[in-house]
Amino acid sequence: RLTCIQYDTVSKSTDNGSTWSYSNSGYSGVTRGVASVLNDNTAFAWDTTNANRYLICGADYGARITTDGTTFRPLHDFYSAVSGRKSVLCGAIQPGGNVVIIAVGDRGTQNLQRSTNTGSTTPVFTIVNPAIKEYDCIFFNGSDTTIIYAGNQKSTDSGATWATVTSTYKISAVHPTNGNIVYYARLRSGGTATIHRSSDAGITWSEPFANITTAPSGGTWGQFAVDPNDIDRCYLGMRGGGITIIDTG
């Protein structure tokens, strides 16, 4: 299943992106966080064990969570403002668990906030990484959900504490079932995209994919995703450029 947002509509594909239909039942729509030219964005945060449970990060409209894919519960009232802003540009939800991590604040001035009881009608969020940074992507490790990646930060205790995993690359995607396989998608000047991959959780990196030249010049990232059944197949969404399927073939 692939899902994308275009302004206030949600579209869904169940055939690897060949055909799309609107999927707005129970959801009135928000503007998702628009990613910067050099980064991507996790506007959708899926529970990989339950396709109907996910988080939508709607920029100035905050974060909303659904557990049935139909009704959406706002989380806006339960997390703290950063520099007067409650915008949420990216987040992650623990597969099969109750932990949610969100990046709160305006672009470039965000901190990480964590809830361990998102199943409650009044979840409690606490600031777990108070350093003001810019976060574009947050991911749980699918094979060990105590491990979380956020930008170049990594937590091994379900988001309670964080440390720098790499100073060079940000984590743009994590393989759904093997959390040691991580990706960094980088948009270069002129619209060329390079996909880097690490098989040791970001310690060393390779470039197994050819550079992507179909990205529009000056285009901005949508979401970057990895095929759960093939580490050599990825999907790159570009604002104004559609969705590109990337593989090593």
CSV table of N, CA and C in Angstrom, one decimal, residues 127-215:
chain,number,residue,atom,x,y,z
A,127,ILE,N,9.4,16.1,26.7
A,127,ILE,CA,10.5,16.4,25.8
A,127,ILE,C,11.7,15.5,26.1
A,128,VAL,N,12.1,14.8,25.1
A,128,VAL,CA,13.2,13.8,25.3
A,128,VAL,C,14.5,14.2,24.7
A,129,ASN,N,14.5,15.1,23.7
A,129,ASN,CA,15.7,15.7,23.1
A,129,ASN,C,15.5,17.2,23.0
A,130,PRO,N,15.9,17.9,24.0
A,130,PRO,CA,15.5,19.3,24.1
A,130,PRO,C,16.4,20.2,23.1
A,131,ALA,N,17.5,19.6,22.6
A,131,ALA,CA,18.3,20.4,21.6
A,131,ALA,C,17.5,20.8,20.4
A,132,ILE,N,17.6,22.1,20.1
A,132,ILE,CA,16.8,22.6,18.9
A,132,ILE,C,17.5,22.2,17.6
A,133,LYS,N,16.8,21.4,16.8
A,133,LYS,CA,17.4,20.9,15.6
A,133,LYS,C,16.4,20.9,14.5
A,134,GLU,N,16.7,20.5,13.3
A,134,GLU,CA,15.8,20.3,12.2
A,134,GLU,C,15.6,18.8,11.9
A,135,TYR,N,14.4,18.3,12.1
A,135,TYR,CA,14.1,16.9,11.9
A,135,TYR,C,13.2,16.7,10.7
A,136,ASP,N,13.5,15.8,9.8
A,136,ASP,CA,12.7,15.5,8.7
A,136,ASP,C,12.1,14.1,8.7
A,137,CYS,N,12.8,13.2,9.3
A,137,CYS,CA,12.3,11.8,9.3
A,137,CYS,C,12.5,11.2,10.7
A,138,ILE,N,11.6,10.4,11.1
A,138,ILE,CA,11.7,9.6,12.3
A,138,ILE,C,11.2,8.2,12.0
A,139,PHE,N,12.0,7.2,12.4
A,139,PHE,CA,11.7,5.8,12.1
A,139,PHE,C,12.0,4.9,13.3
A,140,PHE,N,11.1,3.9,13.6
A,140,PHE,CA,11.4,2.8,14.4
A,140,PHE,C,12.1,1.7,13.7
A,141,ASN,N,13.0,1.0,14.3
A,141,ASN,CA,13.6,-0.2,13.8
A,141,ASN,C,12.6,-1.3,13.8
A,142,GLY,N,12.2,-1.9,12.6
A,142,GLY,CA,11.2,-2.9,12.5
A,142,GLY,C,11.5,-4.2,13.2
A,143,SER,N,12.9,-4.5,13.3
A,143,SER,CA,13.3,-5.8,13.9
A,143,SER,C,13.5,-5.6,15.4
A,144,ASP,N,13.7,-4.4,15.9
A,144,ASP,CA,13.9,-4.1,17.3
A,144,ASP,C,13.3,-2.8,17.6
A,145,THR,N,12.0,-2.7,18.1
A,145,THR,CA,11.3,-1.5,18.2
A,145,THR,C,11.7,-0.6,19.4
A,146,THR,N,12.8,-1.0,20.1
A,146,THR,CA,13.3,-0.1,21.1
A,146,THR,C,14.3,0.8,20.5
A,147,ILE,N,14.7,0.6,19.2
A,147,ILE,CA,15.6,1.4,18.5
A,147,ILE,C,14.8,2.4,17.6
A,148,ILE,N,15.2,3.7,17.6
A,148,ILE,CA,14.5,4.7,16.8
A,148,ILE,C,15.6,5.6,16.2
A,149,TYR,N,15.4,6.0,14.9
A,149,TYR,CA,16.2,6.9,14.2
A,149,TYR,C,15.5,8.2,14.0
A,150,ALA,N,16.2,9.4,14.2
A,150,ALA,CA,15.6,10.7,13.9
A,150,ALA,C,16.7,11.6,13.4
A,151,GLY,N,16.7,11.8,12.1
A,151,GLY,CA,17.8,12.6,11.5
A,151,GLY,C,19.1,11.8,11.7
A,152,ASN,N,20.1,12.4,12.3
A,152,ASN,CA,21.3,11.7,12.6
A,152,ASN,C,21.4,11.3,14.0
A,153,GLN,N,20.2,11.2,14.7
A,153,GLN,CA,20.2,10.8,16.1
A,153,GLN,C,19.6,9.4,16.2
A,154,LYS,N,20.0,8.7,17.2
A,154,LYS,CA,19.5,7.3,17.4
A,154,LYS,C,19.2,7.1,18.9
A,155,SER,N,18.1,6.4,19.2
A,155,SER,CA,17.8,6.0,20.5
A,155,SER,C,17.7,4.4,20.6
A,156,THR,N,18.2,3.9,21.7
A,156,THR,CA,18.2,2.4,21.8
A,156,THR,C,17.3,2.0,23.0
A,157,ASP,N,16.5,3.0,23.6
A,157,ASP,CA,15.6,2.7,24.7
A,157,ASP,C,14.2,3.3,24.5
A,158,SER,N,13.7,3.1,23.3
A,158,SER,CA,12.4,3.5,22.9
A,158,SER,C,12.2,5.0,23.0
A,159,GLY,N,13.2,5.7,22.8
A,159,GLY,CA,13.1,7.2,22.7
A,159,GLY,C,13.4,7.9,23.9
A,160,ALA,N,13.8,7.3,25.0
A,160,ALA,CA,14.0,8.0,26.3
A,160,ALA,C,15.2,8.8,26.2
A,161,THR,N,16.3,8.3,25.6
A,161,THR,CA,17.6,9.0,25.4
A,161,THR,C,18.1,8.9,24.0
A,162,TRP,N,18.9,9.9,23.6
A,162,TRP,CA,19.4,9.9,22.2
A,162,TRP,C,20.9,10.2,22.1
A,163,ALA,N,21.5,9.7,21.0
A,163,ALA,CA,22.9,10.0,20.7
A,163,ALA,C,23.1,10.1,19.2
A,164,THR,N,24.2,10.7,18.8
A,164,THR,CA,24.4,10.9,17.4
A,164,THR,C,25.0,9.6,16.8
A,165,VAL,N,24.3,9.2,15.7
A,165,VAL,CA,24.8,7.9,15.0
A,165,VAL,C,25.7,8.2,13.9
A,166,THR,N,25.5,9.3,13.2
A,166,THR,CA,26.4,9.7,12.1
A,166,THR,C,26.4,11.2,12.0
A,167,SER,N,27.5,11.8,11.7
A,167,SER,CA,27.6,13.3,11.5
A,167,SER,C,27.5,13.7,10.1
A,168,THR,N,27.5,12.7,9.2
A,168,THR,CA,27.6,13.0,7.7
A,168,THR,C,26.2,12.9,7.1
A,169,TYR,N,25.5,11.8,7.4
A,169,TYR,CA,24.2,11.6,6.7
A,169,TYR,C,23.0,11.6,7.7
A,170,LYS,N,21.9,11.9,7.2
A,170,LYS,CA,20.6,11.7,8.0
A,170,LYS,C,20.0,10.4,7.5
A,171,ILE,N,19.2,9.8,8.4
A,171,ILE,CA,18.5,8.5,8.0
A,171,ILE,C,17.2,8.9,7.4
A,172,SER,N,17.0,8.6,6.1
A,172,SER,CA,15.8,8.9,5.3
A,172,SER,C,14.8,7.8,5.3
A,173,ALA,N,15.3,6.5,5.5
A,173,ALA,CA,14.4,5.4,5.6
A,173,ALA,C,15.1,4.2,6.3
A,174,VAL,N,14.3,3.4,6.9
A,174,VAL,CA,14.8,2.2,7.5
A,174,VAL,C,14.0,1.0,7.0
A,175,HIS,N,14.7,-0.1,6.7
A,175,HIS,CA,14.0,-1.3,6.1
A,175,HIS,C,13.0,-1.8,7.2
A,176,PRO,N,11.8,-2.1,6.7
A,176,PRO,CA,10.7,-2.5,7.7
A,176,PRO,C,11.0,-3.7,8.6
A,177,THR,N,11.8,-4.6,8.1
A,177,THR,CA,12.0,-5.8,8.9
A,177,THR,C,13.5,-6.0,9.3
A,178,ASN,N,14.4,-5.3,8.7
A,178,ASN,CA,15.8,-5.4,9.1
A,178,ASN,C,16.3,-4.0,9.4
A,179,GLY,N,16.3,-3.6,10.7
A,179,GLY,CA,16.6,-2.2,11.1
A,179,GLY,C,18.0,-1.8,10.9
A,180,ASN,N,18.9,-2.8,10.6
A,180,ASN,CA,20.3,-2.4,10.4
A,180,ASN,C,20.5,-1.8,9.0
A,181,ILE,N,19.5,-2.1,8.1
A,181,ILE,CA,19.6,-1.5,6.7
A,181,ILE,C,18.9,-0.2,6.7
A,182,VAL,N,19.6,0.9,6.5
A,182,VAL,CA,19.1,2.2,6.5
A,182,VAL,C,19.5,3.0,5.3
A,183,TYR,N,18.8,4.0,4.9
A,183,TYR,CA,19.0,4.7,3.6
A,183,TYR,C,19.1,6.2,3.9
A,184,TYR,N,19.8,6.9,3.1
A,184,TYR,CA,19.9,8.4,3.1
A,184,TYR,C,19.6,8.8,1.6
A,185,ALA,N,18.5,9.6,1.4
A,185,ALA,CA,18.2,10.1,0.1
A,185,ALA,C,18.6,11.5,0.0
A,186,ARG,N,19.5,11.9,-0.9
A,186,ARG,CA,20.0,13.3,-1.0
A,186,ARG,C,19.7,13.9,-2.3
A,187,LEU,N,19.1,15.0,-2.3
A,187,LEU,CA,18.8,15.8,-3.5
A,187,LEU,C,20.0,16.7,-3.8
A,188,ARG,N,20.7,16.6,-4.9
A,188,ARG,CA,21.8,17.5,-5.2
A,188,ARG,C,21.3,18.6,-6.0
A,189,SER,N,22.2,19.6,-6.2
A,189,SER,CA,21.9,20.7,-7.1
A,189,SER,C,21.6,20.3,-8.5
A,190,GLY,N,20.6,20.9,-9.1
A,190,GLY,CA,20.2,20.6,-10.5
A,190,GLY,C,19.2,19.5,-10.5
A,191,GLY,N,18.7,19.0,-9.4
A,191,GLY,CA,17.6,18.0,-9.4
A,191,GLY,C,18.1,16.6,-9.4
A,192,THR,N,19.4,16.3,-9.3
A,192,THR,CA,19.8,14.9,-9.2
A,192,THR,C,19.7,14.3,-7.8
A,193,ALA,N,19.2,13.1,-7.7
A,193,ALA,CA,19.0,12.5,-6.4
A,193,ALA,C,20.0,11.3,-6.3
A,194,THR,N,20.6,11.2,-5.1
A,194,THR,CA,21.5,10.1,-4.8
A,194,THR,C,21.0,9.3,-3.6
A,195,ILE,N,20.9,8.0,-3.7
A,195,ILE,CA,20.4,7.2,-2.6
A,195,ILE,C,21.6,6.4,-2.0
A,196,HIS,N,21.9,6.7,-0.8
A,196,HIS,CA,22.9,5.9,-0.1
A,196,HIS,C,22.3,4.9,0.8
A,197,ARG,N,23.0,3.8,1.0
A,197,ARG,CA,22.5,2.7,1.8
A,197,ARG,C,23.6,2.2,2.8
A,198,SER,N,23.2,1.9,4.0
A,198,SER,CA,24.1,1.3,5.0
A,198,SER,C,23.5,0.0,5.5
A,199,SER,N,24.3,-1.0,5.7
A,199,SER,CA,23.9,-2.3,6.2
A,199,SER,C,24.3,-2.5,7.7
A,200,ASP,N,24.9,-1.5,8.3
A,200,ASP,CA,25.3,-1.6,9.7
A,200,ASP,C,24.8,-0.4,10.5
A,201,ALA,N,23.5,-0.1,10.2
A,201,ALA,CA,22.8,1.0,11.0
A,201,ALA,C,23.5,2.3,10.9
A,202,GLY,N,24.1,2.7,9.8
A,202,GLY,CA,24.6,4.0,9.6
A,202,GLY,C,26.1,4.2,9.8
A,203,ILE,N,26.8,3.1,10.1
A,203,ILE,CA,28.3,3.3,10.4
A,203,ILE,C,29.0,3.5,9.1
A,204,THR,N,28.8,2.6,8.1
A,204,THR,CA,29.4,2.7,6.8
A,204,THR,C,28.3,2.8,5.7
A,205,TRP,N,28.6,3.4,4.5
A,205,TRP,CA,27.6,3.7,3.5
A,205,TRP,C,28.1,3.3,2.1
A,206,SER,N,27.2,2.9,1.2
A,206,SER,CA,27.5,2.7,-0.2
A,206,SER,C,26.5,3.4,-1.0
A,207,GLU,N,26.7,3.4,-2.3
A,207,GLU,CA,25.8,4.0,-3.3
A,207,GLU,C,25.4,2.9,-4.3
A,208,PRO,N,24.5,2.0,-4.0
A,208,PRO,CA,24.2,0.9,-4.9
A,208,PRO,C,23.2,1.3,-6.0
A,209,PHE,N,22.6,2.5,-6.0
A,209,PHE,CA,21.7,2.9,-7.0
A,209,PHE,C,22.3,3.9,-7.9
A,210,ALA,N,21.9,3.9,-9.1
A,210,ALA,CA,22.3,5.0,-10.0
A,210,ALA,C,21.7,6.3,-9.6
A,211,ASN,N,22.3,7.4,-9.9
A,211,ASN,CA,21.7,8.7,-9.6
A,211,ASN,C,20.4,8.9,-10.3
A,212,ILE,N,19.4,9.5,-9.7
A,212,ILE,CA,18.1,9.7,-10.3
A,212,ILE,C,18.1,11.1,-10.9
A,213,THR,N,17.8,11.2,-12.2
A,213,THR,CA,17.9,12.5,-12.9
A,213,THR,C,16.5,13.0,-13.3
A,214,THR,N,15.5,12.3,-12.8
A,214,THR,CA,14.1,12.7,-13.2
A,214,THR,C,13.5,13.8,-12.2
A,215,ALA,N,14.2,14.1,-11.1
A,215,ALA,CA,13.7,15.0,-10.2
A,215,ALA,C,13.7,16.4,-10.8
